[in-house]
Structure formats: structure tokens, C-alpha cells
Amino acid sequence: MRIADILLTWYKECKRDLPWRKDKDPYKIWVSEVMLQQTRVEVVKSYFERWMERFPTLESLAGAREEEVIQYWQGLGYYSRARNLLEGVREVSVSYGGQVPETKEEVVKLAGVGDYTAGAILSIAYNKQEPAIDGNVLRVFSRLYCIDGDISSPVVKKQIRELVEREISFDYPGDFNQALMDLGATICIPKVPRCPICPLQKQCLGKEKGLQQQLPVKKKKTPPLPVRLVAGVLQQGEFFLLRQRPAKGLLAGMWEFPAVEIQAEEDAIAVFRQIFLCETGQEVELQSLLFKCTHTFSHRKWDISFYHCTGSPGNIPTGSRISWVNKRDWGKLSFAGPHRKMADFFVENRKKILQNR
Ligand code: SF4
């Protein structure tokens, strides 16, 4: 029996009940795949349902304001995914009359759509024979074919792609891809695969050789760089000094309390005061520590301390992205990760904070 036939039979009986599998709308598949890129299925389910209540169609998302879209994404992290999704659906709305295109060449040109997402959309929505290869599929195939090369190397990825292209079902490529996703997520899991209940155990070379737990082979990743930051919470009545991050790069376009990166050997207070003045035009003194947290990105780990600051108001430099924002408008802003935690902390503990000043 072919691998595809075994997988499809297993999928029919055991497929996961997921909200984006209720129909084959390419827009819904697109949204779910983008949400799933860095987030666990269990978390995505509720976000996806809330999203579809607000943006049920591609056109409803294409016509939405970016700020609102980011708010619906808040909590999923990696906000560039939401911005790219919005850019992509707007492109489909303008250039393809609102219909997600059906060819790989066109789909991969849409903002934020890579090889994997294109494969998922085309195979599930349009029944095209396109593989959708993510980390799960790489793991399953490296075990199935006992491939011991580094899984992140282009040579091994190409080798696996060719194998998936050879095995993919002709009639049901979308179900084949989804079966592989489910197998990787529930049975051929990292560390200790559940081989005794795997439908492919008789076909699996890795298991036959007893190497399933050693595969896939991965080169060690460099750990995220620790970065120390001091952020200033400066208040005038109901207004707080906030900064909008640049339009490109980490947490692009999001709002934050002005923060300064501190090198290990530096005098944190002196450096903070000097850079804060330069960037915001405000001469400040650091008072009490309000809140402290860490936040890990793929390449950096922020250790950020928020201090209550006092000072006499100065002129904000022209052309800067600094503004005085009324606290009642915080709900409309997309705060950058740990800064949202600080804003929430402030709202929840306002009375206590004011008493301690
Ligand atoms: S037999 Fe084990 S290692 Fe092989 S595909 Fe199944 S779960 Fe993975």
C-alpha cells in the first residue's frame, strides 16, 4: 500500500476537528496558516474564531484599518504576520477581484506567503498537487526515510521536498498534506514519537533502524542575545509620553514607553537620562521601579525595567515619533509586547502606584 493511501485512510478516521477545516475557503485557510506559523493550534483556535466573527471574508479584512487588525492579532505576537496578511489580502482584492489566485507563481508573490503557506492554500482549497512542508513534515520524512543530514540544510530540504512530491496523493493532495500535519502534531512528535500507534510504522525506515528518537538531526541554534533595557514612564495628568516604533523591523509601528538599551558595563541611570533627553526632549529623573519583565524574540531576549520618571516638560524634537497620549486612548493602541504588560499593570494597579509616589 502506498504511503498516501495509508495516510488518507488514517486521516479519515483520526483527523483533528479544527475550526478552519469546516470549509475550503482559501481566505480562511490562509488566515489559519499564518496564525499557526509561530503559535500552537490550541491557542490559534480561539483567535481564529474571533477573527472570523470580525473579518468573515477576504474583502472585510481588506477594508479594515491596520490598527484594528493589529488589535485582533494582539497576543499572537510576531505582528509583521498580521501586517503582511493585510497587505496580501488587499493585493488580492485589488489585483484578483477578491479571489485568491490558483497558481503557485501568483500565490507566493503575495505579501507574507511563503512556500509552505502557498502549498497549504493551493492543495486544500484548490486540490492542487503542491506539498506543504513545514517543520512537522521535515521531521516525519526524515524519520520515514532515515535521513541523517542536518534538517535545516538546503540539500536535505530539497531531498525531502522531492520525496513528498513523489508521495503526494494525486486525487486528494489537500487531505494528504493535512494528514501529514496531523501525524507530525499528534503521533510523530518531537523527542519521543508514538510509533506503536503510527499508521506508517511498517513503512518507517527510522523506526526499523531504531533511530527514530535521534532524528531529525539539527544543528544547534544560537540562543537569543540578552538585551537589557530601561524604559521611562513619564506622566503629565492623564497624558503619558509614548513612542511609536519605526515602520520596519522588530515590532514595527507598535507603541511603547520610551526605552533605552543599556550595555553591561554602562551606568544605567546616566545613560538612560542622556539618551532619553536626546530622543524625547525631556529631562528626567528615574524614581521608583514600577514593573520588570522579560520578553523573548527569536534572536533577542529583552530584560526590561520600567521606571516611574519625573521631570519638567521639554519640547519634543521635530520629526520624532514621540507623543503625549491620553491614557483613555491606550485601548486603541497596539502596544509592543512587554509594553502592553506595563500598560495593563498600570491600569490594574493605578491606585497603589499613585499612593506610593
Ligand atoms: S513509525 Fe514512529 S518515527 Fe516513523 S513516522 Fe511513525 S511515529 Fe514517526
CSV table of C-alpha atoms in Angstrom, one decimal, residues 55-355:
chain,number,residue,atom,x,y,z
A,55,PHE,CA,-13.4,39.6,9.3
A,56,PRO,CA,-15.5,36.8,7.9
A,57,THR,CA,-14.4,37.4,4.3
A,58,LEU,CA,-11.3,38.5,2.4
A,59,GLU,CA,-13.0,41.8,1.5
A,60,SER,CA,-14.0,42.6,5.1
A,61,LEU,CA,-10.3,42.2,6.1
A,62,ALA,CA,-9.0,44.1,3.0
A,63,GLY,CA,-11.2,47.1,4.0
A,64,ALA,CA,-10.2,47.1,7.7
A,65,ARG,CA,-7.9,49.7,9.4
A,66,GLU,CA,-4.5,48.4,10.2
A,67,GLU,CA,-4.8,49.4,13.9
A,68,GLU,CA,-7.9,47.3,14.3
A,69,VAL,CA,-6.3,44.3,12.5
A,70,ILE,CA,-3.4,44.5,14.9
A,71,GLN,CA,-5.7,44.6,17.9
A,72,TYR,CA,-7.3,41.4,16.8
A,73,TRP,CA,-3.9,39.9,16.5
A,74,GLN,CA,-2.8,41.2,19.9
A,75,GLY,CA,-1.4,38.2,21.9
A,76,LEU,CA,-0.3,36.1,18.9
A,77,GLY,CA,3.0,38.0,18.6
A,78,TYR,CA,5.1,38.5,15.5
A,79,TYR,CA,2.9,41.3,14.3
A,80,SER,CA,4.6,41.5,10.9
A,81,ARG,CA,2.5,38.4,10.1
A,82,ALA,CA,-0.7,40.4,10.6
A,83,ARG,CA,0.6,43.3,8.5
A,84,ASN,CA,1.7,41.1,5.7
A,85,LEU,CA,-1.6,39.3,5.8
A,86,LEU,CA,-3.5,42.6,5.5
A,87,GLU,CA,-1.2,43.7,2.6
A,88,GLY,CA,-1.7,40.3,0.9
A,89,VAL,CA,-5.5,40.3,1.0
A,90,ARG,CA,-5.6,44.0,-0.2
A,91,GLU,CA,-3.5,42.9,-3.1
A,92,VAL,CA,-5.9,40.0,-3.9
A,93,SER,CA,-8.8,42.4,-3.5
A,94,VAL,CA,-7.3,44.9,-6.0
A,95,SER,CA,-5.5,42.7,-8.5
A,96,TYR,CA,-7.5,39.5,-8.4
A,97,GLY,CA,-11.1,40.8,-7.8
A,98,GLY,CA,-11.1,39.3,-4.3
A,99,GLN,CA,-10.4,35.7,-5.4
A,100,VAL,CA,-7.2,34.1,-4.1
A,101,PRO,CA,-5.2,33.1,-7.2
A,102,GLU,CA,-4.8,29.4,-8.1
A,103,THR,CA,-1.3,29.3,-9.3
A,104,LYS,CA,1.9,28.9,-7.2
A,105,GLU,CA,3.6,31.7,-9.1
A,106,GLU,CA,0.9,34.1,-8.2
A,107,VAL,CA,0.3,33.0,-4.6
A,108,VAL,CA,3.9,33.1,-3.5
A,109,LYS,CA,4.1,36.7,-4.7
A,110,LEU,CA,1.5,37.8,-2.1
A,111,ALA,CA,2.9,39.5,1.0
A,112,GLY,CA,3.9,37.1,3.7
A,113,VAL,CA,3.0,34.0,1.7
A,114,GLY,CA,6.0,31.5,1.6
A,115,ASP,CA,6.3,28.1,0.1
A,116,TYR,CA,4.5,26.3,2.9
A,117,THR,CA,1.5,28.6,3.1
A,118,ALA,CA,1.2,28.6,-0.7
A,119,GLY,CA,1.2,24.8,-0.7
A,120,ALA,CA,-1.4,24.6,2.0
A,121,ILE,CA,-3.8,27.1,0.3
A,122,LEU,CA,-3.4,25.5,-3.1
A,123,SER,CA,-3.7,21.9,-2.1
A,124,ILE,CA,-6.5,22.3,0.5
A,125,ALA,CA,-8.6,25.0,-1.3
A,126,TYR,CA,-7.9,24.1,-4.9
A,127,ASN,CA,-6.9,20.5,-4.8
A,128,LYS,CA,-3.5,21.2,-6.4
A,129,GLN,CA,-0.7,18.8,-6.1
A,130,GLU,CA,1.5,21.1,-4.0
A,131,PRO,CA,3.4,19.9,-1.0
A,132,ALA,CA,3.1,22.0,2.2
A,133,ILE,CA,6.4,21.3,4.0
A,134,ASP,CA,6.9,22.7,7.5
A,135,GLY,CA,9.0,21.5,10.5
A,136,ASN,CA,6.5,18.7,11.2
A,137,VAL,CA,6.7,17.3,7.7
A,138,LEU,CA,10.5,17.6,7.7
A,139,ARG,CA,10.6,15.6,10.9
A,140,VAL,CA,8.2,12.9,9.7
A,141,PHE,CA,10.0,12.4,6.4
A,142,SER,CA,13.5,12.5,8.0
A,143,ARG,CA,12.3,9.6,10.1
A,144,LEU,CA,10.3,7.7,7.5
A,145,TYR,CA,13.3,7.7,5.1
A,146,CYS,CA,16.0,7.7,7.9
A,147,ILE,CA,17.7,10.9,6.6
A,148,ASP,CA,20.5,11.8,8.9
A,149,GLY,CA,21.7,15.1,7.3
A,150,ASP,CA,21.1,18.4,9.0
A,151,ILE,CA,17.4,19.1,8.6
A,152,SER,CA,18.0,22.9,8.2
A,153,SER,CA,20.4,22.4,5.3
A,154,PRO,CA,19.0,23.3,1.8
A,155,VAL,CA,20.3,19.9,0.5
A,156,VAL,CA,18.2,17.9,3.0
A,157,LYS,CA,15.2,20.2,2.5
A,158,LYS,CA,15.4,19.6,-1.3
A,159,GLN,CA,15.7,15.9,-0.8
A,160,ILE,CA,12.6,15.8,1.4
A,161,ARG,CA,10.7,18.0,-1.0
A,162,GLU,CA,11.4,15.6,-3.8
A,163,LEU,CA,10.2,12.7,-1.6
A,164,VAL,CA,7.0,14.5,-0.7
A,165,GLU,CA,6.3,15.4,-4.3
A,166,ARG,CA,6.7,11.7,-5.1
A,167,GLU,CA,4.4,10.5,-2.4
A,168,ILE,CA,1.7,13.2,-2.5
A,169,SER,CA,-1.8,11.9,-3.4
A,170,PHE,CA,-2.9,12.7,-6.9
A,171,ASP,CA,-6.6,12.8,-6.0
A,172,TYR,CA,-6.6,14.3,-2.5
A,173,PRO,CA,-3.4,16.4,-2.1
A,174,GLY,CA,-5.0,18.7,0.4
A,175,ASP,CA,-6.0,15.8,2.7
A,176,PHE,CA,-2.6,14.3,2.2
A,177,ASN,CA,-0.9,17.5,3.4
A,178,GLN,CA,-3.3,17.8,6.3
A,179,ALA,CA,-2.8,14.2,7.3
A,180,LEU,CA,1.0,14.8,7.4
A,181,MET,CA,0.4,17.9,9.5
A,182,ASP,CA,-1.8,15.9,11.9
A,183,LEU,CA,0.6,12.9,12.0
A,184,GLY,CA,3.5,15.3,12.9
A,185,ALA,CA,1.5,17.1,15.5
A,186,THR,CA,0.0,14.1,17.3
A,187,ILE,CA,2.0,11.0,16.6
A,188,CYS,CA,5.4,11.6,15.0
A,189,ILE,CA,6.0,14.2,17.6
A,190,PRO,CA,9.5,15.6,18.6
A,191,LYS,CA,11.6,13.7,21.1
A,192,VAL,CA,9.6,10.5,21.7
A,193,PRO,CA,7.4,9.6,18.7
A,194,ARG,CA,4.4,7.4,19.3
A,195,CYS,CA,5.4,4.6,16.9
A,196,PRO,CA,3.2,1.9,18.3
A,197,ILE,CA,0.1,3.7,17.2
A,198,CYS,CA,1.6,5.2,14.0
A,199,PRO,CA,-0.1,4.2,10.7
A,200,LEU,CA,3.2,4.3,8.9
A,201,GLN,CA,5.2,2.1,11.4
A,202,LYS,CA,5.7,-0.7,8.8
A,203,GLN,CA,7.0,1.8,6.2
A,204,CYS,CA,9.3,3.7,8.5
A,205,LEU,CA,13.0,3.2,8.0
A,206,GLY,CA,13.9,5.3,11.0
A,207,LYS,CA,11.9,3.0,13.3
A,208,GLU,CA,13.2,-0.1,11.6
A,209,LYS,CA,16.8,1.0,12.4
A,210,GLY,CA,15.8,2.2,15.9
A,211,LEU,CA,16.9,5.7,15.1
A,212,GLN,CA,13.5,7.5,15.4
A,213,GLN,CA,14.5,9.4,18.5
A,214,GLN,CA,17.8,10.6,17.1
A,215,LEU,CA,16.1,12.0,14.0
A,216,PRO,CA,15.8,14.6,12.7
A,217,VAL,CA,19.4,15.8,13.0
A,218,LYS,CA,19.5,19.5,13.8
A,219,LYS,CA,22.4,21.9,14.1
A,220,LYS,CA,22.3,23.7,17.5
A,221,LYS,CA,20.7,27.2,17.3
A,222,THR,CA,22.4,30.1,18.8
A,223,PRO,CA,20.5,31.3,21.9
A,224,PRO,CA,18.8,34.7,21.7
A,225,LEU,CA,21.0,37.6,22.7
A,226,PRO,CA,20.2,39.0,26.1
A,227,VAL,CA,19.4,42.8,25.9
A,228,ARG,CA,18.9,45.0,29.0
A,229,LEU,CA,16.5,47.9,28.6
A,230,VAL,CA,15.4,50.7,30.9
A,231,ALA,CA,12.0,52.3,30.0
A,232,GLY,CA,10.7,55.6,31.4
A,233,VAL,CA,7.1,56.1,32.4
A,234,LEU,CA,6.6,59.8,32.3
A,235,GLN,CA,3.2,61.3,33.1
A,236,GLN,CA,1.5,64.7,32.9
A,237,GLY,CA,-2.0,64.5,34.3
A,238,GLU,CA,-3.8,61.9,32.2
A,239,PHE,CA,-1.1,62.0,29.4
A,240,PHE,CA,1.8,59.7,29.1
A,241,LEU,CA,4.9,60.0,26.9
A,242,LEU,CA,4.9,57.3,24.3
A,243,ARG,CA,6.9,56.4,21.2
A,244,GLN,CA,5.9,54.7,18.1
A,245,ARG,CA,8.4,52.2,16.8
A,246,PRO,CA,9.8,52.6,13.2
A,247,ALA,CA,7.6,51.3,10.3
A,248,LYS,CA,10.1,48.5,9.6
A,249,GLY,CA,12.0,46.0,11.8
A,250,LEU,CA,11.2,44.4,15.2
A,251,LEU,CA,7.6,45.2,16.5
A,252,ALA,CA,7.2,47.7,13.6
A,253,GLY,CA,4.8,50.5,14.1
A,254,MET,CA,3.8,49.5,17.6
A,255,TRP,CA,3.7,51.8,20.6
A,256,GLU,CA,6.0,51.7,23.7
A,257,PHE,CA,7.2,53.7,26.6
A,258,PRO,CA,10.5,55.3,25.5
A,259,ALA,CA,13.2,52.8,26.3
A,260,VAL,CA,17.0,52.7,26.1
A,261,GLU,CA,19.3,49.8,25.6
A,262,ILE,CA,22.0,49.5,28.3
A,263,GLN,CA,25.3,47.8,27.7
A,264,ALA,CA,26.6,45.6,30.5
A,265,GLU,CA,29.3,47.9,31.7
A,266,GLU,CA,27.3,51.1,31.5
A,267,ASP,CA,25.9,53.3,34.3
A,268,ALA,CA,22.2,52.6,33.5
A,269,ILE,CA,20.8,55.8,35.1
A,270,ALA,CA,23.3,58.2,33.4
A,271,VAL,CA,22.9,56.6,30.0
A,272,PHE,CA,19.2,56.4,30.3
A,273,ARG,CA,18.9,60.2,31.2
A,274,GLN,CA,21.2,61.2,28.4
A,275,ILE,CA,19.6,59.2,25.6
A,276,PHE,CA,16.0,59.9,26.9
A,277,LEU,CA,16.7,63.6,26.7
A,278,CYS,CA,18.2,63.3,23.3
A,279,GLU,CA,15.3,61.3,21.9
A,280,THR,CA,12.3,62.8,23.7
A,281,GLY,CA,13.5,66.3,24.6
A,282,GLN,CA,12.5,65.6,28.3
A,283,GLU,CA,15.0,66.0,31.1
A,284,VAL,CA,14.0,63.3,33.7
A,285,GLU,CA,14.9,61.7,37.0
A,286,LEU,CA,14.3,58.0,37.5
A,287,GLN,CA,12.2,57.4,40.6
A,288,SER,CA,10.7,54.0,41.7
A,289,LEU,CA,10.8,50.8,39.7
A,290,LEU,CA,7.2,50.1,38.6
A,291,PHE,CA,7.5,46.8,36.7
A,292,LYS,CA,10.0,44.4,35.3
A,293,CYS,CA,9.7,41.6,32.8
A,294,THR,CA,11.5,39.6,30.2
A,295,HIS,CA,10.3,39.0,26.6
A,296,THR,CA,12.0,36.5,24.2
A,297,PHE,CA,12.1,37.0,20.4
A,298,SER,CA,13.8,34.6,18.0
A,299,HIS,CA,17.1,36.4,18.2
A,300,ARG,CA,16.9,38.6,21.3
A,301,LYS,CA,15.8,38.4,24.8
A,302,TRP,CA,14.7,41.6,26.4
A,303,ASP,CA,15.1,42.2,30.1
A,304,ILE,CA,13.2,45.4,30.6
A,305,SER,CA,12.7,47.6,33.7
A,306,PHE,CA,10.0,50.3,33.7
A,307,TYR,CA,10.7,53.2,36.0
A,308,HIS,CA,8.4,56.0,37.1
A,309,CYS,CA,10.1,59.2,36.0
A,310,THR,CA,9.7,62.8,36.9
A,311,GLY,CA,10.9,65.9,35.1
A,312,SER,CA,9.9,69.3,33.7
A,313,PRO,CA,8.3,69.1,30.3
A,314,GLY,CA,10.5,70.0,27.3
A,315,ASN,CA,10.0,70.3,23.6
A,316,ILE,CA,9.6,67.0,21.7
A,317,PRO,CA,12.2,67.0,18.8
A,318,THR,CA,10.5,67.6,15.4
A,319,GLY,CA,10.2,64.6,13.2
A,320,SER,CA,10.4,62.2,16.2
A,321,ARG,CA,7.8,59.5,16.8
A,322,ILE,CA,7.2,60.6,20.3
A,323,SER,CA,3.8,61.9,21.5
A,324,TRP,CA,1.8,62.6,24.7
A,325,VAL,CA,-1.0,60.2,24.7
A,326,ASN,CA,-4.1,60.3,26.9
A,327,LYS,CA,-4.4,57.1,29.0
A,328,ARG,CA,-8.1,56.7,27.9
A,329,ASP,CA,-6.8,56.1,24.3
A,330,TRP,CA,-4.4,53.3,25.3
A,331,GLY,CA,-7.0,50.7,24.4
A,332,LYS,CA,-6.9,51.8,20.7
A,333,LEU,CA,-3.1,51.5,20.5
A,334,SER,CA,-1.1,48.4,19.6
A,335,PHE,CA,1.5,48.2,22.4
A,336,ALA,CA,4.7,46.3,21.7
A,337,GLY,CA,4.7,43.0,23.8
A,338,PRO,CA,6.2,43.9,27.2
A,339,HIS,CA,4.9,47.5,26.9
A,340,ARG,CA,1.4,46.2,26.8
A,341,LYS,CA,2.1,44.3,30.0
A,342,MET,CA,3.3,47.5,31.6
A,343,ALA,CA,0.2,49.4,30.4
A,344,ASP,CA,-2.1,46.7,31.8
A,345,PHE,CA,-0.1,46.7,35.0
A,346,PHE,CA,-0.5,50.4,35.4
A,347,VAL,CA,-4.3,50.3,34.7
A,348,GLU,CA,-4.8,47.4,37.2
A,349,ASN,CA,-2.6,48.9,40.0
A,350,ARG,CA,-3.1,52.6,39.4
A,351,LYS,CA,-4.3,53.5,42.9
A,352,LYS,CA,-1.4,51.6,44.6
A,353,ILE,CA,1.1,53.2,42.2
A,354,LEU,CA,-0.2,56.7,42.9
A,355,GLN,CA,-0.2,56.1,46.7
